PDB file of C-alpha atoms in Angstrom:
ATOM      1  CA  GLY A  21       0.000   0.000   0.000  1.00  0.00           C
ATOM      2  CA  ASP A  22       0.795   3.656   0.032  1.00  0.00           C
ATOM      3  CA  ILE A  23       2.966   5.205   2.709  1.00  0.00           C
ATOM      4  CA  VAL A  24       2.090   8.623   4.100  1.00  0.00           C
ATOM      5  CA  LEU A  25       4.673  10.652   6.009  1.00  0.00           C
ATOM      6  CA  LEU A  26       3.775  13.905   7.720  1.00  0.00           C
ATOM      7  CA  ALA A  27       6.618  16.056   9.013  1.00  0.00           C
ATOM      8  CA  LYS A  28       6.816  19.440  10.718  1.00  0.00           C
ATOM      9  CA  PRO A  29       9.884  21.696  10.743  1.00  0.00           C
ATOM     10  CA  VAL A  30      12.025  21.771  13.861  1.00  0.00           C
ATOM     11  CA  THR A  31      14.478  24.577  14.620  1.00  0.00           C
ATOM     12  CA  LEU A  32      17.716  23.747  16.401  1.00  0.00           C
ATOM     13  CA  THR A  33      20.314  26.202  17.583  1.00  0.00           C
ATOM     14  CA  GLU A  34      23.858  25.485  18.729  1.00  0.00           C
ATOM     15  CA  GLY A  35      23.931  22.669  21.265  1.00  0.00           C
ATOM     16  CA  ASP A  36      20.170  21.987  21.153  1.00  0.00           C
ATOM     17  CA  ARG A  37      18.662  18.518  21.291  1.00  0.00           C
ATOM     18  CA  VAL A  38      15.159  17.812  19.993  1.00  0.00           C
ATOM     19  CA  THR A  39      13.502  14.516  20.794  1.00  0.00           C
ATOM     20  CA  LEU A  40      11.478  13.273  17.845  1.00  0.00           C
ATOM     21  CA  THR A  41       7.843  12.673  18.692  1.00  0.00           C
ATOM     22  CA  THR A  42       4.841  11.750  16.608  1.00  0.00           C
ATOM     23  CA  ASP A  43       4.205  15.513  16.299  1.00  0.00           C
ATOM     24  CA  VAL A  44       7.315  15.786  14.068  1.00  0.00           C
ATOM     25  CA  PRO A  45       7.581  12.652  11.925  1.00  0.00           C
ATOM     26  CA  VAL A  46       4.616  10.323  11.816  1.00  0.00           C
ATOM     27  CA  ALA A  47       4.077   7.736   9.135  1.00  0.00           C
ATOM     28  CA  THR A  48       1.432   5.235   8.208  1.00  0.00           C
ATOM     29  CA  ASP A  49       1.249   2.598   5.509  1.00  0.00           C
ATOM     30  CA  GLY A  50      -2.368   1.573   5.830  1.00  0.00           C
ATOM     31  CA  THR A  51      -1.661  -1.607   7.795  1.00  0.00           C
ATOM     32  CA  SER A  52      -2.686  -2.292  11.355  1.00  0.00           C
ATOM     33  CA  LYS A  53       0.959  -2.298  12.514  1.00  0.00           C
ATOM     34  CA  PRO A  54       2.448   1.219  12.212  1.00  0.00           C
ATOM     35  CA  GLU A  55       5.022   0.322  14.892  1.00  0.00           C
ATOM     36  CA  LYS A  56       6.708  -1.912  12.303  1.00  0.00           C
ATOM     37  CA  LEU A  57       7.602   1.059  10.073  1.00  0.00           C
ATOM     38  CA  LEU A  58      11.318   1.818   9.824  1.00  0.00           C
ATOM     39  CA  TYR A  59      12.981   5.139   9.015  1.00  0.00           C
ATOM     40  CA  ALA A  60      16.347   5.200   7.232  1.00  0.00           C
ATOM     41  CA  VAL A  61      18.447   8.356   7.485  1.00  0.00           C
ATOM     42  CA  SER A  62      19.793   8.729   3.947  1.00  0.00           C
ATOM     43  CA  LEU A  63      20.970  12.332   4.392  1.00  0.00           C
ATOM     44  CA  PRO A  64      21.957  13.065   8.004  1.00  0.00           C
ATOM     45  CA  PRO A  65      21.969  16.597   9.417  1.00  0.00           C
ATOM     46  CA  VAL A  66      25.031  18.615   8.385  1.00  0.00           C
ATOM     47  CA  HIS A  67      25.347  20.252  11.802  1.00  0.00           C
ATOM     48  CA  GLY A  68      24.679  17.367  14.142  1.00  0.00           C
ATOM     49  CA  GLN A  69      23.399  13.832  14.212  1.00  0.00           C
ATOM     50  CA  ILE A  70      20.453  11.592  14.964  1.00  0.00           C
ATOM     51  CA  GLU A  71      20.954   9.598  18.171  1.00  0.00           C
ATOM     52  CA  HIS A  72      19.130   6.975  20.221  1.00  0.00           C
ATOM     53  CA  ILE A  73      18.707   8.376  23.726  1.00  0.00           C
ATOM     54  CA  ASN A  74      20.190   5.228  25.269  1.00  0.00           C
ATOM     55  CA  TYR A  75      23.423   5.777  23.292  1.00  0.00           C
ATOM     56  CA  PRO A  76      24.225   9.516  23.424  1.00  0.00           C
ATOM     57  CA  GLY A  77      27.012  10.634  21.129  1.00  0.00           C
ATOM     58  CA  VAL A  78      26.574   7.683  18.763  1.00  0.00           C
ATOM     59  CA  PRO A  79      24.906   8.562  15.437  1.00  0.00           C
ATOM     60  CA  ILE A  80      22.264   6.183  14.097  1.00  0.00           C
ATOM     61  CA  SER A  81      21.216   5.609  10.505  1.00  0.00           C
ATOM     62  CA  SER A  82      17.808   4.044  11.148  1.00  0.00           C
ATOM     63  CA  TYR A  83      15.070   3.893  13.737  1.00  0.00           C
ATOM     64  CA  SER A  84      11.496   2.639  14.019  1.00  0.00           C
ATOM     65  CA  GLN A  85       8.122   4.311  14.452  1.00  0.00           C
ATOM     66  CA  LEU A  86       8.025   2.541  17.820  1.00  0.00           C
ATOM     67  CA  ASP A  87      11.236   4.414  18.793  1.00  0.00           C
ATOM     68  CA  VAL A  88       9.544   7.698  17.850  1.00  0.00           C
ATOM     69  CA  VAL A  89       6.409   6.850  19.837  1.00  0.00           C
ATOM     70  CA  ALA A  90       8.599   5.980  22.851  1.00  0.00           C
ATOM     71  CA  GLN A  91      10.532   9.273  22.372  1.00  0.00           C
ATOM     72  CA  LYS A  92      13.884   7.478  22.119  1.00  0.00           C
ATOM     73  CA  VAL A  93      15.310   9.334  19.092  1.00  0.00           C
ATOM     74  CA  SER A  94      16.887  12.793  19.149  1.00  0.00           C
ATOM     75  CA  ASN A  95      18.269  15.234  16.615  1.00  0.00           C
ATOM     76  CA  VAL A  96      21.343  16.780  18.268  1.00  0.00           C
ATOM     77  CA  HIS A  97      23.043  19.979  17.055  1.00  0.00           C
ATOM     78  CA  ASP A  98      26.857  19.882  17.104  1.00  0.00           C
ATOM     79  CA  ASN A  99      27.530  23.476  18.314  1.00  0.00           C
ATOM     80  CA  SER A 100      28.844  24.610  14.907  1.00  0.00           C
ATOM     81  CA  HIS A 101      28.215  28.207  13.887  1.00  0.00           C
ATOM     82  CA  GLY A 102      26.321  29.410  10.851  1.00  0.00           C
ATOM     83  CA  ALA A 103      24.140  26.343  10.609  1.00  0.00           C
ATOM     84  CA  GLY A 104      21.275  27.938   8.677  1.00  0.00           C
ATOM     85  CA  LYS A 105      18.392  25.767   7.496  1.00  0.00           C
ATOM     86  CA  GLU A 106      18.865  22.114   6.748  1.00  0.00           C
ATOM     87  CA  SER A 107      16.775  19.018   6.243  1.00  0.00           C
ATOM     88  CA  LEU A 108      16.856  15.515   7.540  1.00  0.00           C
ATOM     89  CA  ARG A 109      16.043  12.874   4.968  1.00  0.00           C
TER      90      ARG A 109
END
């Protein structure tokens, strides 16, 4: 089936950490098991990284919708200057 992904912009400044919640990325594929959906980070943030909260400082390249629901994934800014706007894909 079709996959629908709704995302809202998040603003990070130097040193900020934003925990991803279902208010930011939420996806559905029309099945009865949205917790089985997996996200793959194909283009990580230029000024930071995506981390699992149980492993701070270690970048991850994938996570599940269940991780988002449990608020276990964060986008962490790396304190670099002049970050400007960027996207996470």
